[in-house]
Amino acid sequence: MISGKIIGPALPVPQDSIHRALKSPQTPIHRLPDDILSSLFLFIHDQSDRCDFISSDHPSVRLSHVCRRWRDLAISTPLLWTSIVLEHVAPHRLDMQGVTLVERCRRALEAWTVRSRSCPLLIMLRVRPMTPQERRWASPLVARGQQLQDCTPAFKAFTDLLCSSSKRWKQASFRLHYIPPHLPFFSLLRLPSASVPLLEHLELDICPGPTLATGQLPPLRLSEIALYSTPSLRKAVFPIPWENVLHAPLVWSNLTHLLMSDYLVPPSGDPSLPPRLGSHHALEILHACPNLVDCTFVMSKLPDSLIDHEPVGSDSEVDSSVPYARPRCSLPPIISLPHLQSLMLVGTSSDHAFPFSLHLPALRSLTLFNAYGESSEPDYELQDVVFQWVDKFGPQLRHVSLAQMVVDARSLVDILKALPNLEAVELQGPPDLVDDQVLEMLTPKPSYQDHPAIPSEDEPDSKPDLALCPHLRLLAFDFDPEASECGRASHSALLQLVDAKSTTPSPMENIEWGRDEKETKGLEVELKQRGHKSLHITTWTGCRNA
C-alpha cells in the first residue's frame, strides 16, 4: 500500500486464514458487545432463506460453530431458532451409520424447540417417498438380509414432540406426498383449535400418489382437518385441493390472504366431479371471504362453459358421502371485497362477466398470468380478458403484471391508456412486445412539460399529447437481444425515457429488461454517465408475483 492506495489486484485470502482470524481473540469483531453481536446474528439469519432445512449448513448452526463465545451467544438468542424446516423420507429408511433419519430429525427438533424458548414458531414439514436412487441404495442391504428398520415408532415420537410445541405455531406448512394412512403424520392436522391459538398461516399439500390412478382420494377429508378451525387463522394456502375447499371448517370471514390452485381430479367417469376452479366457483369462494386483502387463484385450464356446471346436491343439503358435492349457491349480482388490495389470476378465466361481478374499491395490484399459453401469436380472446379488467379497475390500479398474456404492441398501448395512475408495470410476452414506439408513448413530451394544458396552435380545440402512465416508476419487460432493431426496444429510446422522466415528479426508479447481462451492464454505465445514479437497472427475472 502506497499513499493509501492499493497497487495491483487484491490477492485472494485463503479460507483457513479467515477461520484463524475469526477464532483469534485479537480480531476486532470479538471486541463487540453481546447485544451488537446478537443483532448481527439476527441480521444474517433474516437475510438467509427461511426455508433452509435444519442441518449443519444452516446459518444459525454455522454461527454457533465459530467459537465458544459465539456458540453461547447464538444458543441464548431464541429468534435464531424459530424457523423449523424438516424433511422425512417415508415410509422408512436406514442411514449409513445405522441411525434412522427420523430419530436424527427428532433430536434436532428437540434442540430447536428448547433454544427458541417461548417464541412463536414457523413449522415446515416435508414427507416424501424414497427416490429411485435411495431404493437402489436400500436394495443391497435387503439382499444381504439387513432389513430396513421400521420407523413408525420413531415417527410417532417425532410427531408427539412436534405437537407439544403447537401452542407456539404461528405459521405451519405440511407437504405430505404418497404417505400411507397408518403413519402418524395426519395426527398433526387433527389438532384442535385450542392447541394452536397463535396459528395465522396454514399451508396443506397432500398428494395421494399411486392411489390417484384408482380414483382414490387422500385418506383425510377437509372437514376433518381441525387446524383450519382456529379463529386466529388469517392466511390459507390450498396448493392442490382434493375436494371442495368450502368443506374446510374455516372461519372464512377471518381470512385476509388466500391462495388456491385448481382441484386434483381422479381420472374416472364418476358424475360427482369437483366444481373445478372456474369463475363461478371463484366467486363462491370470494363471497365467503369479505375481508380478503390478498388473493391468488390458479384457475382451471378448461373453458368456463365446461367447468361451471350444475353442482351436485339439492338446494338445501349436500350428500356428505360425495367429497366434491356442493350446494347450489345463490350469489348476489355484485360481490364486494372492500379491503382487497392485490389480486392474481393464473390461467385467467375467459368469462367476461367475472370482473364486472366484483366491487373492489381498494384494489391496487393486478396480475394476469396465462400459465397455459404456448403460442407467440396474439390471442384476441386473452386480449379481451385484459381489456375487461382494465376497463373495470384501470384508474385505481398502481401495479399491473401481464405474464404470457400474448398481446400485440398496439393493444398494449390501448391497455396502458386505461391505466392513468400506474406506477409499476411488468410485461412478459412476445420478446418484441415493448418496442421504441411503446417507449415513446411513455416518454413525456418536452413541448408540454412546462405548459401541459396549452393546446396546439394548429388545432386550438385539441388536447395536449401527454405521455401514457405519467406516474410510472418501474418498468419490467421481456426482451430478445437477437431480435431485429425494428422489433425491439433500443438503448436510445430507453435513455430518452429516463432523461425525460428525470425532470418530472415521477422519475424512473427501476428498469428490468432482457436476458443479456453484458447489454444490461452497458446500459447501466450509460445511465450513470448521464447522472442517473439512483436508477436501478437489472436483467429480467420474470414477473415478481407470477
XYZ file of C-alpha atoms in Angstrom:
546
model
C 0.000 0.000 0.000
C 1.496 3.383 -1.079
C -0.102 6.722 -0.075
C -3.249 4.940 0.998
C -3.718 3.272 -2.414
C -3.532 -0.398 -3.264
C -1.218 -1.251 -6.148
C -2.323 -4.183 -8.268
C -5.262 -6.536 -7.845
C -6.191 -7.810 -4.387
C -4.942 -11.311 -3.691
C -7.474 -13.968 -2.660
C -7.460 -14.739 1.059
C -7.359 -18.476 1.902
C -10.362 -19.803 3.793
C -8.231 -21.239 6.584
C -6.785 -17.746 7.184
C -10.287 -16.368 7.585
C -11.164 -19.125 10.056
C -7.968 -18.499 12.076
C -8.713 -14.771 12.141
C -12.256 -15.341 13.384
C -11.043 -17.647 16.145
C -8.312 -15.259 17.244
C -9.265 -13.216 20.353
C -7.440 -10.186 18.846
C -9.915 -9.972 15.943
C -11.938 -6.699 16.263
C -15.283 -8.474 15.953
C -14.595 -10.276 19.228
C -14.498 -6.899 20.987
C -18.107 -6.139 20.069
C -20.631 -6.174 22.931
C -23.002 -9.131 23.083
C -26.085 -7.095 22.155
C -24.493 -5.771 18.939
C -23.105 -9.174 18.005
C -26.504 -10.752 18.626
C -28.100 -8.144 16.336
C -25.602 -9.093 13.618
C -26.531 -12.751 14.068
C -30.207 -11.912 13.619
C -29.424 -9.841 10.522
C -27.586 -12.786 8.946
C -30.478 -15.081 9.896
C -33.086 -12.729 8.394
C -31.110 -12.360 5.150
C -30.960 -16.128 4.645
C -33.704 -18.308 3.225
C -36.197 -19.035 5.996
C -36.919 -22.341 4.244
C -33.416 -23.709 4.876
C -33.629 -27.252 6.220
C -32.196 -27.897 9.666
C -28.656 -29.101 9.030
C -25.036 -28.318 9.837
C -25.107 -25.750 7.000
C -27.982 -23.753 8.475
C -26.837 -20.143 9.221
C -27.803 -20.409 12.888
C -25.806 -23.624 13.302
C -22.763 -22.260 11.473
C -22.749 -19.139 13.647
C -22.734 -21.367 16.729
C -19.664 -23.296 15.478
C -17.192 -20.402 15.255
C -16.025 -20.219 18.867
C -17.255 -20.829 22.406
C -18.453 -17.249 22.897
C -20.395 -17.232 19.627
C -21.912 -20.606 20.446
C -23.121 -19.479 23.865
C -24.493 -16.235 22.419
C -26.217 -17.944 19.461
C -27.839 -20.602 21.659
C -29.082 -17.881 24.033
C -30.670 -15.901 21.150
C -34.100 -17.564 20.756
C -35.058 -15.836 17.482
C -32.276 -17.699 15.662
C -34.110 -20.993 16.224
C -37.730 -20.169 15.368
C -37.802 -21.480 11.755
C -38.069 -25.271 11.944
C -37.881 -26.828 8.471
C -37.597 -30.630 8.279
C -37.844 -33.329 5.634
C -38.616 -37.014 6.150
C -38.382 -39.976 3.846
C -41.355 -42.297 4.232
C -42.333 -44.968 4.924
C -38.883 -45.949 6.238
C -35.169 -45.686 5.616
C -31.903 -46.557 7.358
C -28.970 -44.142 7.076
C -25.376 -45.246 6.513
C -24.450 -45.271 10.230
C -27.447 -47.373 11.146
C -29.272 -44.474 12.813
C -32.628 -43.609 11.355
C -33.031 -40.153 9.891
C -36.283 -39.867 11.781
C -34.507 -40.100 15.119
C -31.919 -37.597 13.953
C -34.692 -35.181 12.970
C -36.347 -35.715 16.343
C -33.160 -34.773 18.172
C -32.735 -31.670 16.000
C -36.365 -30.704 16.571
C -35.908 -31.082 20.322
C -32.824 -28.859 20.298
C -34.514 -26.125 18.255
C -37.705 -26.086 20.313
C -35.667 -25.736 23.522
C -33.444 -22.988 22.103
C -36.406 -20.991 20.723
C -37.852 -20.851 24.253
C -41.298 -19.223 24.146
C -41.019 -17.502 20.738
C -43.636 -18.129 18.012
C -42.544 -20.787 15.508
C -42.555 -21.316 11.759
C -43.049 -25.054 11.101
C -42.421 -26.613 7.695
C -42.584 -30.396 7.333
C -41.958 -32.257 4.071
C -42.588 -36.001 3.938
C -41.796 -37.737 0.672
C -41.285 -41.253 -0.641
C -37.943 -42.814 -1.450
C -36.319 -41.688 -4.681
C -35.197 -44.350 -7.197
C -31.599 -43.730 -6.119
C -32.495 -44.302 -2.462
C -34.308 -47.522 -3.369
C -31.219 -48.732 -5.252
C -29.126 -47.950 -2.167
C -31.530 -49.887 0.076
C -31.778 -52.974 -2.152
C -28.272 -54.388 -1.420
C -28.925 -54.072 2.319
C -32.103 -56.106 1.982
C -30.324 -58.641 -0.265
C -27.729 -59.194 2.477
C -30.507 -59.863 4.967
C -30.223 -56.431 6.578
C -33.841 -55.374 6.860
C -34.724 -51.709 6.746
C -35.692 -50.527 10.186
C -39.382 -49.804 10.719
C -39.577 -46.095 11.547
C -43.230 -45.982 12.589
C -42.436 -45.756 16.342
C -39.822 -43.088 15.627
C -42.362 -41.174 13.520
C -44.760 -41.346 16.468
C -42.143 -39.946 18.856
C -41.328 -37.191 16.352
C -44.950 -36.118 15.805
C -45.635 -36.177 19.556
C -42.702 -33.840 20.122
C -43.840 -31.559 17.310
C -47.380 -31.445 18.691
C -46.024 -30.474 22.109
C -44.918 -27.119 20.649
C -48.193 -26.452 18.790
C -49.236 -23.632 21.130
C -46.350 -21.626 19.638
C -47.037 -22.354 15.945
C -47.562 -19.123 14.042
C -47.003 -20.487 10.527
C -47.383 -24.139 9.562
C -46.794 -25.819 6.229
C -47.229 -29.564 5.731
C -46.432 -31.330 2.455
C -47.373 -34.985 2.752
C -46.856 -36.851 -0.504
C -47.533 -40.574 -1.008
C -47.966 -41.168 2.717
C -49.554 -44.421 3.938
C -52.534 -43.686 6.165
C -51.128 -45.735 9.089
C -48.286 -43.263 9.679
C -48.943 -40.750 12.486
C -48.366 -37.574 10.462
C -52.080 -36.991 9.929
C -52.489 -36.542 13.687
C -50.786 -33.150 13.236
C -53.711 -31.991 11.113
C -56.338 -33.089 13.619
C -55.071 -30.911 16.452
C -57.999 -28.937 17.917
C -58.049 -25.171 17.535
C -57.307 -24.728 21.258
C -53.906 -26.373 20.660
C -52.864 -23.788 18.043
C -54.025 -20.423 19.455
C -51.356 -18.412 17.556
C -51.705 -20.066 14.137
C -52.138 -17.413 11.429
C -50.797 -19.093 8.273
C -51.594 -22.667 7.201
C -50.491 -24.447 4.029
C -51.508 -28.041 3.441
C -50.372 -30.049 0.422
C -51.468 -33.696 0.388
C -50.856 -35.838 -2.680
C -52.310 -39.370 -2.684
C -49.782 -40.590 -5.220
C -50.422 -44.017 -6.811
C -53.901 -44.237 -5.284
C -54.972 -41.470 -7.679
C -54.885 -43.939 -10.572
C -57.621 -45.973 -8.885
C -59.768 -42.924 -8.273
C -58.966 -42.792 -4.552
C -58.516 -39.554 -2.674
C -56.198 -38.684 0.238
C -57.157 -40.578 3.415
C -58.350 -37.379 5.035
C -61.345 -35.154 4.403
C -61.020 -31.394 4.600
C -63.809 -31.344 7.149
C -61.592 -33.495 9.437
C -58.686 -31.027 9.474
C -59.303 -29.287 12.776
C -56.346 -26.940 12.243
C -58.486 -24.950 9.811
C -60.969 -24.084 12.559
C -58.601 -21.960 14.626
C -60.040 -18.416 14.937
C -56.593 -16.806 14.606
C -56.060 -18.147 11.054
C -55.612 -15.302 8.552
C -53.836 -16.925 5.589
C -54.843 -20.227 3.968
C -52.965 -21.901 1.120
C -54.534 -24.745 -0.878
C -51.768 -25.875 -3.318
C -53.797 -28.751 -4.829
C -57.133 -29.204 -3.049
C -58.649 -32.666 -3.391
C -62.221 -31.724 -2.515
C -64.387 -28.627 -2.353
C -62.486 -26.148 -0.188
C -65.742 -24.764 1.160
C -65.988 -28.021 3.163
C -62.981 -26.957 5.247
C -64.024 -25.795 8.732
C -62.506 -22.373 8.163
C -63.826 -19.169 9.632
C -63.787 -17.770 6.107
C -64.685 -14.254 7.147
C -61.434 -14.073 9.164
C -59.167 -14.695 6.158
C -57.097 -11.817 4.814
C -54.854 -13.862 2.453
C -55.902 -16.764 0.234
C -54.008 -18.817 -2.341
C -55.798 -21.629 -4.128
C -54.987 -23.835 -7.121
C -57.288 -25.883 -9.303
C -58.572 -29.184 -7.966
C -56.901 -32.574 -8.052
C -59.282 -34.731 -10.082
C -59.276 -38.540 -10.172
C -59.374 -39.866 -13.767
C -62.734 -41.568 -13.515
C -66.175 -41.224 -15.036
C -67.789 -40.515 -11.688
C -70.589 -37.961 -12.186
C -69.712 -36.303 -8.863
C -66.944 -34.260 -10.458
C -65.421 -31.428 -8.445
C -66.511 -27.891 -9.190
C -63.074 -27.073 -10.654
C -61.850 -23.549 -10.227
C -63.774 -21.579 -12.798
C -65.145 -18.082 -12.479
C -68.397 -19.131 -10.770
C -66.661 -21.213 -8.101
C -64.097 -18.427 -7.582
C -66.985 -16.034 -6.929
C -68.449 -18.517 -4.425
C -65.172 -18.540 -2.516
C -64.754 -14.762 -2.659
C -68.309 -14.331 -1.403
C -67.312 -16.316 1.704
C -64.210 -14.119 2.314
C -65.360 -10.487 2.627
C -62.189 -9.350 4.441
C -59.545 -10.536 1.961
C -56.566 -8.261 1.374
C -54.573 -10.500 -0.988
C -55.920 -13.285 -3.208
C -54.359 -15.665 -5.760
C -56.343 -18.128 -7.866
C -54.796 -20.710 -10.214
C -57.795 -21.154 -12.474
C -58.715 -24.320 -14.346
C -57.351 -24.597 -17.867
C -60.734 -25.860 -19.071
C -63.196 -23.337 -20.542
C -65.710 -21.915 -18.083
C -68.559 -23.320 -20.165
C -67.346 -26.849 -19.352
C -66.490 -26.489 -15.671
C -69.171 -24.253 -14.207
C -71.809 -26.952 -14.467
C -74.711 -27.516 -12.115
C -73.314 -28.631 -8.745
C -74.139 -31.936 -7.185
C -76.732 -31.801 -4.386
C -80.039 -30.131 -3.748
C -80.720 -26.547 -2.797
C -80.743 -27.288 0.911
C -78.328 -30.115 1.553
C -75.185 -31.844 0.360
C -74.540 -35.580 0.182
C -71.629 -35.898 2.633
C -70.549 -39.180 1.022
C -69.587 -37.278 -2.137
C -66.454 -35.229 -1.363
C -66.939 -32.921 -4.324
C -70.612 -32.214 -3.676
C -71.612 -28.631 -3.021
C -74.951 -26.943 -2.528
C -76.424 -24.834 -5.268
C -75.207 -21.390 -4.224
C -77.244 -18.292 -4.935
C -74.788 -15.431 -5.376
C -75.566 -11.705 -5.279
C -75.118 -9.862 -8.604
C -72.165 -7.905 -7.183
C -69.684 -9.320 -4.644
C -67.998 -6.613 -2.589
C -64.480 -7.056 -1.152
C -63.761 -3.628 0.340
C -60.255 -4.484 1.614
C -58.817 -6.444 -1.338
C -55.618 -4.728 -2.491
C -53.902 -7.404 -4.593
C -55.426 -9.953 -6.987
C -53.561 -12.529 -9.053
C -55.240 -14.814 -11.585
C -53.142 -17.607 -13.087
C -54.706 -19.247 -16.121
C -57.182 -16.408 -16.403
C -60.871 -17.097 -16.810
C -62.445 -16.360 -20.184
C -65.686 -15.308 -18.505
C -66.043 -11.632 -19.420
C -68.620 -11.129 -16.659
C -66.131 -12.124 -13.954
C -64.574 -8.668 -13.307
C -67.952 -6.949 -13.521
C -69.302 -9.219 -10.756
C -66.797 -7.715 -8.312
C -66.695 -4.466 -6.355
C -63.049 -3.895 -5.324
C -62.598 -0.273 -4.244
C -59.184 -0.883 -2.600
C -57.638 -2.896 -5.484
C -54.203 -1.523 -6.392
C -52.288 -4.517 -7.789
C -53.480 -6.862 -10.559
C -51.598 -9.815 -12.073
C -52.954 -11.758 -15.043
C -50.837 -14.807 -15.814
C -51.755 -17.010 -18.752
C -49.982 -20.097 -17.434
C -51.338 -22.336 -20.183
C -50.375 -20.196 -23.173
C -47.894 -21.618 -25.659
C -48.429 -19.574 -28.820
C -46.436 -16.425 -29.567
C -49.200 -15.065 -31.803
C -51.656 -12.520 -30.354
C -54.598 -14.196 -28.638
C -57.555 -11.879 -29.129
C -59.691 -13.707 -26.568
C -56.997 -13.121 -23.936
C -56.697 -9.501 -25.048
C -60.413 -9.107 -24.445
C -59.961 -10.543 -20.929
C -57.271 -7.961 -20.160
C -59.411 -5.147 -21.561
C -62.323 -6.215 -19.370
C -60.209 -5.999 -16.224
C -58.550 -2.656 -17.043
C -61.868 -1.155 -18.172
C -63.344 -2.067 -14.807
C -60.437 -1.255 -12.482
C -57.864 0.642 -14.600
C -57.971 4.111 -12.962
C -57.405 2.724 -9.456
C -54.547 0.330 -10.297
C -50.974 1.188 -9.316
C -49.226 -2.079 -10.225
C -50.025 -4.361 -13.163
C -48.298 -7.585 -14.276
C -49.174 -9.307 -17.536
C -47.363 -12.653 -17.814
C -47.710 -14.711 -21.008
C -50.708 -12.581 -21.964
C -49.994 -12.639 -25.687
C -50.995 -9.195 -26.926
C -49.605 -7.057 -29.715
C -47.923 -3.682 -29.256
C -50.982 -1.748 -30.430
C -53.231 -3.456 -27.891
C -50.605 -2.837 -25.219
C -50.805 0.887 -25.881
C -54.604 0.758 -25.536
C -54.205 -1.119 -22.246
C -51.742 1.472 -20.922
C -54.142 4.268 -21.873
C -56.652 2.763 -19.437
C -54.094 2.891 -16.581
C -53.558 6.613 -15.905
C -52.267 6.153 -12.323
C -49.959 3.218 -12.992
C -46.664 3.271 -11.047
C -45.232 -0.166 -11.919
C -45.793 -2.450 -14.907
C -44.310 -5.874 -15.629
C -44.766 -7.380 -19.074
C -43.819 -10.901 -20.073
C -44.913 -11.890 -23.540
C -43.524 -11.781 -27.082
C -39.889 -10.586 -26.953
C -40.684 -7.624 -29.213
C -43.790 -6.537 -27.272
C -42.116 -3.391 -25.906
C -40.513 -1.571 -28.838
C -39.420 2.006 -29.438
C -42.970 3.078 -30.262
C -44.256 1.911 -26.865
C -41.362 3.616 -25.053
C -42.033 6.814 -26.994
C -45.653 6.750 -25.814
C -44.380 6.529 -22.215
C -41.873 9.365 -22.661
C -43.008 12.846 -21.524
C -43.054 15.346 -24.383
C -40.699 18.304 -23.823
C -43.045 20.778 -25.547
C -45.726 20.136 -22.942
C -43.659 19.750 -19.790
C -43.816 23.445 -18.916
C -47.345 24.112 -20.183
C -49.203 20.809 -20.343
C -52.603 22.467 -20.546
C -51.873 24.672 -23.612
C -53.409 23.236 -26.807
C -51.677 23.214 -30.159
C -51.835 26.408 -32.254
C -52.745 24.439 -35.366
C -55.592 22.677 -33.573
C -56.841 25.010 -30.816
C -59.549 22.560 -29.733
C -57.196 19.591 -29.485
C -55.867 18.199 -26.214
C -52.130 18.071 -25.482
C -50.371 14.825 -26.461
C -49.483 13.783 -22.927
C -47.383 10.703 -22.155
C -49.036 7.488 -21.073
C -48.780 6.485 -17.397
C -47.186 9.737 -16.154
C -46.640 8.257 -12.658
C -44.690 5.226 -13.924
C -41.551 4.476 -11.863
C -40.906 0.757 -12.506
C -40.803 -0.860 -15.945
C -40.001 -4.554 -16.397
C -40.335 -6.331 -19.713
C -39.126 -9.339 -21.626
C -36.574 -8.738 -24.310
C -34.897 -10.619 -27.140
C -31.332 -9.377 -27.796
C -31.308 -11.245 -31.110
C -34.465 -9.581 -32.438
C -34.156 -7.104 -35.306
C -33.624 -3.464 -34.399
C -37.090 -2.549 -35.667
C -38.747 -5.091 -33.373
C -37.172 -4.347 -30.028
C -36.561 -1.529 -27.566
C -33.320 0.321 -28.317
C -30.829 1.868 -25.932
C -31.570 5.331 -27.248
C -35.325 5.015 -26.647
C -34.761 3.829 -23.075
C -32.292 6.659 -22.439
C -34.765 9.219 -23.768
C -37.463 7.821 -21.481
C -35.208 8.017 -18.415
C -33.926 11.504 -19.319
C -37.414 12.908 -19.859
C -38.842 11.283 -16.716
C -35.993 12.663 -14.585
C -37.439 16.182 -14.956
C -40.909 15.126 -13.764
C -42.253 14.431 -10.254
C -42.157 10.696 -11.095
C -38.652 9.788 -12.306
C -37.858 6.204 -13.235
C -36.523 4.200 -10.282
C -36.187 0.669 -11.633
C -35.917 -0.915 -15.090
C -35.742 -4.660 -15.709
C -35.153 -5.760 -19.243
C -33.691 -8.516 -21.366
C -31.676 -11.601 -20.528
C -28.252 -10.326 -21.591
C -26.071 -9.344 -18.616
C -23.480 -7.652 -20.839
C -26.041 -5.446 -22.570
C -27.645 -4.556 -19.234
C -24.261 -3.591 -17.804
C -23.565 -1.362 -20.797
C -26.849 0.479 -20.395
C -26.199 0.873 -16.665
C -22.860 2.572 -17.428
C -24.508 4.954 -19.902
C -27.210 5.892 -17.389
C -24.627 6.660 -14.681
C -22.672 8.816 -17.128
C -25.860 10.807 -17.683
C -26.233 11.370 -13.947
C -28.935 8.766 -13.213
C -27.052 7.161 -10.336
C -30.104 6.290 -8.254
C -31.789 4.333 -11.058
C -31.607 0.552 -10.693
C -31.380 -1.414 -13.934
C -31.256 -5.191 -13.791
C -31.657 -8.194 -16.047
C -35.187 -9.507 -16.480
C -36.160 -12.107 -13.879
C -39.837 -12.528 -14.752
C -42.936 -11.055 -13.165
C -42.479 -10.935 -9.399
C -45.968 -12.043 -8.492
C -46.097 -14.678 -11.200
